[in-house]
Amino acid sequence: MRGGPLRPEVGAALVTGYAVTAAAGVLALLTGGTDPVAVAVLGGLAAAGLAGGVARFLRQHRDRLARLAEDVEVVVGANPAHRLPADAGGGLAGLVAAVNRLADERDRSRGEAAATAADLRREVESERNRLAELLARLGVAVVVCNTDGRILLYNDSARALVADPTLLGLGRTVFGLVDRGLLVHARQRLEAGSAAYTATTMHRGRMLRVHVAPVHERPREEVTGLVLVLEDLTREAGAAHERQRTLRGLTEETRASLGSIRAAVDAVLEFPDLAAADRQRFLEVVREETERLGRRLDGLTAGVHAAEEGGLDDISAADLATVLLERLRHAGIACRDVSSPGASHTWVRADSHALAAVVVFVMDRLGGPGLAGADLDVTATPDHVRLDLRWAGDPPPPSALGTWLDELLGDEGRTRARQVLDRHAAEVWTGPAGPGAAHLTLLLPRAQDGVARPSAESRAAARAQPVASPRSRPEFYDFDLFGSVAGDPEPSSRALDALTFTVLDTETTGLDPDGGDRIVSLGAVRVVHGRVLRQEVFERLVNPGRPVPAAASAIHGLTDAILADAPPLDEVLPHLVRFAEDTVLVGHDIGFDLRFLEPAARSAGVRLGHPVLDTLLLDAVLYPSQPDHTLEAIAARLGIGVVGRHTALGDALMTADVLVALIPPLKEAGIHTLADALTASKGAFRSRSGITDG
Amino acid sequence: MTHRILIVDDEPNIVMSLEFVLQQHGFETAVARDGDEALEQVERLRPDLVLLDVMMPRRDGYEVCQTLRASGWDDLKIVMLTAKGRDTEVAKGLAVGADAYVTKPFSTRDLVDQVRSLLQADG
């Protein structure tokens, strides 16, 4: 029975009651004869009954309305799919139907709005993806950063430019690559009105040219980011420098020799009555210096040609021959490659397109398609690579070649064959090749082996190459970082999904760091804005400095043999610390890993002062009643796939997936910031360790 | 009065010709093969003029000139004779205290005239 103030209904009931009683009384009096008291009592009872009935009716009605009101609340608030029951009764059917229709309408328009928003989001996503793909494929190194220098986009070319791949990462600062001062200066110039800014900078011994362009929200408005295009000038700069040096050397040495010659000649000319012995001496000076000059010029021309490398690429003799054959065939001159296999592994520096153009040009003049066909033979000497074309026919007169080489080549006609040959320091000549045959020879200086040997640094960095994930495409951009604030001095107040994490895992020789067990492998991955960045990983093998027990090898597959070449932890740890700079460290039962890492950090002279979160404890915070908080159990519970189990990187990736999956439930449990997570973790730790207060 | 000229150059071929020509014109000559020897010789022989090459090993002509001026040899005439011909190099030579800067190759006749005029200005 409903309680509470019922005044309107009670009031109505009472009034009705009294009215009826009064009417009954009056009626009794008017009809007379009957006992007024009896009539009053009967009338009173009837009135009470009627009053009660009316009250109950009103109450029911009010209850129905209250229920309907609640149902509407449910529709509006908790469950948009809820509908008012059709059997509300009491003449409310019309209202119920109308409210339900309204709810349907609301659902429909909401659905439409959501669908439109989803479509727009998809479009924006696909445009972003297209842009990112384009930038990624650019042969030029591009890095986009926000005004705090945080990288929000980079491409493969940029990665190739950087000696240490861990320098480039989403959310990391770009100052590992380009000086902060340079960017500050660039921004000032850009804000002052320059369209772009160019400077050179040194990076790990290489000279880079940096073009900086601004990103504006809207034109002429405040700069919100910077687009950096980077070029490696080292090679060019090196060549130009060489040229300068050579030229300067030539000038000075020549002047010195000429000075000596001139003085000697002046002496002879000014003093004609020179004693024979004196004259002899002076003339010898002249001869000696002229010989010296000659030798210097020889050395010089070799140097100058080495420096004249603009536009030439390393190409193997075999590949050059292939290009020539193809072009000749295309020009209607059938050709065969009769080279012996040995010569194909030699290298030249050449612009294959230009050289082929020269050869085709000359062969065309020599008879072109009229030639019965030619044989191409590639041979090599210690200093040169020689390409000989031989065919049946008469050799041209020597002067003819000279004329042809001075003509403009090809359709575009912008270079002469001679220029191309000069650029290559190459020579071309024709002649007889036995009875009834002729040859055209192209002689090129041989280059160093074209295959660049990787430096120790790039090899070490290559050891940290990302594990190619079969599922996801590498993502090199996060435009949300545009608005992100620089290196927060107070990370603890930041939301978990806005933080950057380094999730790590180690493999060891055993479970007892104090008893001599050591790390054998380190793996880590960055999580930025709730995304696991699978291409920003760190993976190193570590030499433990002690034999690896068979039991441990059985788990992680790392044996003494495999680890023999690996660096010790002292060497690797600083790299890990740099990789994890400015982030929160995360691991599964990370206390275990830290017991190995902390002593090593002390002896390596680095600090692991990062805030630390443990996914095991976070899981315990959320699901304290679960018996099993192992990584596999959590992954199974959260529906995370297991890949690369028991490798440091594989486990780190899995832990990262777990972290990302735990953040939403943590938020729902009221754990939003790092500080919240740390507090909650401490609580879970204490209860798991059986530590109680008091 | 016979003026004494110190020739500083590590190239024996030019030294030979210069010595000969200067002696024929009545100057006393001495030779130093490098910058250190040059400084020693200036102290010992107290020449009136130094013909100083710039490109020498260990101590180059600029350094010798600067050292001499800094040691108080203000009256000593210094003529730089050198293969370094860029105008920035000439400017540097004069800035570090040379009285004249002559680029090789030069006419010995002209050099002698220049030496004479520098020494005469001294009186």
Coordinates of C-alpha atoms in Angstrom, one line a residue, chain A residues 244 248 251-256 258-260 262-267 270-271 274 278 281-282 284-285 288-289 292 296, chain B residues 11-18 20-22 24-25 55 82-86 89 103-110 112:
Chain A
Q244 CA 87.4 22.3 -53.3
R248 CA 92.9 24.6 -53.8
T251 CA 96.3 26.3 -57.3
E252 CA 98.8 26.5 -54.5
E253 CA 101.2 23.8 -55.7
T254 CA 101.1 25.1 -59.2
R255 CA 101.9 28.6 -58.0
A256 CA 104.8 27.3 -55.9
L258 CA 105.8 28.3 -61.2
G259 CA 107.4 30.6 -58.7
S260 CA 110.5 28.5 -58.6
R262 CA 110.1 31.9 -62.9
A263 CA 112.8 32.9 -60.4
A264 CA 115.2 30.5 -62.1
V265 CA 114.4 31.8 -65.6
D266 CA 114.6 35.4 -64.4
A267 CA 118.1 34.7 -63.0
E270 CA 118.9 38.9 -66.1
F271 CA 122.4 37.7 -65.8
L274 CA 126.2 33.5 -65.8
D278 CA 125.2 28.4 -62.3
R281 CA 121.7 24.7 -61.8
F282 CA 118.9 27.1 -62.8
E284 CA 117.8 22.0 -63.7
V285 CA 115.4 23.8 -61.4
E288 CA 112.6 19.6 -61.9
E289 CA 109.7 21.9 -61.3
R292 CA 106.7 18.0 -60.6
R296 CA 100.7 16.8 -59.8
Chain B
E11 CA 111.5 25.0 -51.2
P12 CA 115.2 24.8 -52.0
N13 CA 114.6 25.6 -55.7
I14 CA 113.3 29.0 -55.2
V15 CA 115.7 29.8 -52.4
M16 CA 118.6 29.1 -54.7
S17 CA 117.3 31.5 -57.4
L18 CA 116.4 34.2 -54.9
F20 CA 121.5 34.4 -56.4
V21 CA 119.5 37.3 -57.7
L22 CA 119.6 39.2 -54.4
Q24 CA 123.9 39.9 -57.6
H25 CA 122.0 43.0 -56.6
M55 CA 103.2 27.5 -46.7
T82 CA 103.6 32.8 -51.3
A83 CA 101.6 30.5 -53.5
K84 CA 98.5 31.3 -51.5
G85 CA 96.8 33.8 -53.8
R86 CA 93.2 34.2 -52.7
E89 CA 94.7 35.2 -47.8
T103 CA 102.0 35.9 -54.9
K104 CA 104.1 33.3 -56.8
P105 CA 105.0 33.3 -59.6
F106 CA 106.5 36.8 -59.5
S107 CA 109.1 38.6 -61.4
T108 CA 112.4 38.7 -59.5
R109 CA 113.0 42.1 -60.9
D110 CA 109.9 43.4 -59.4
V112 CA 114.1 43.4 -56.0

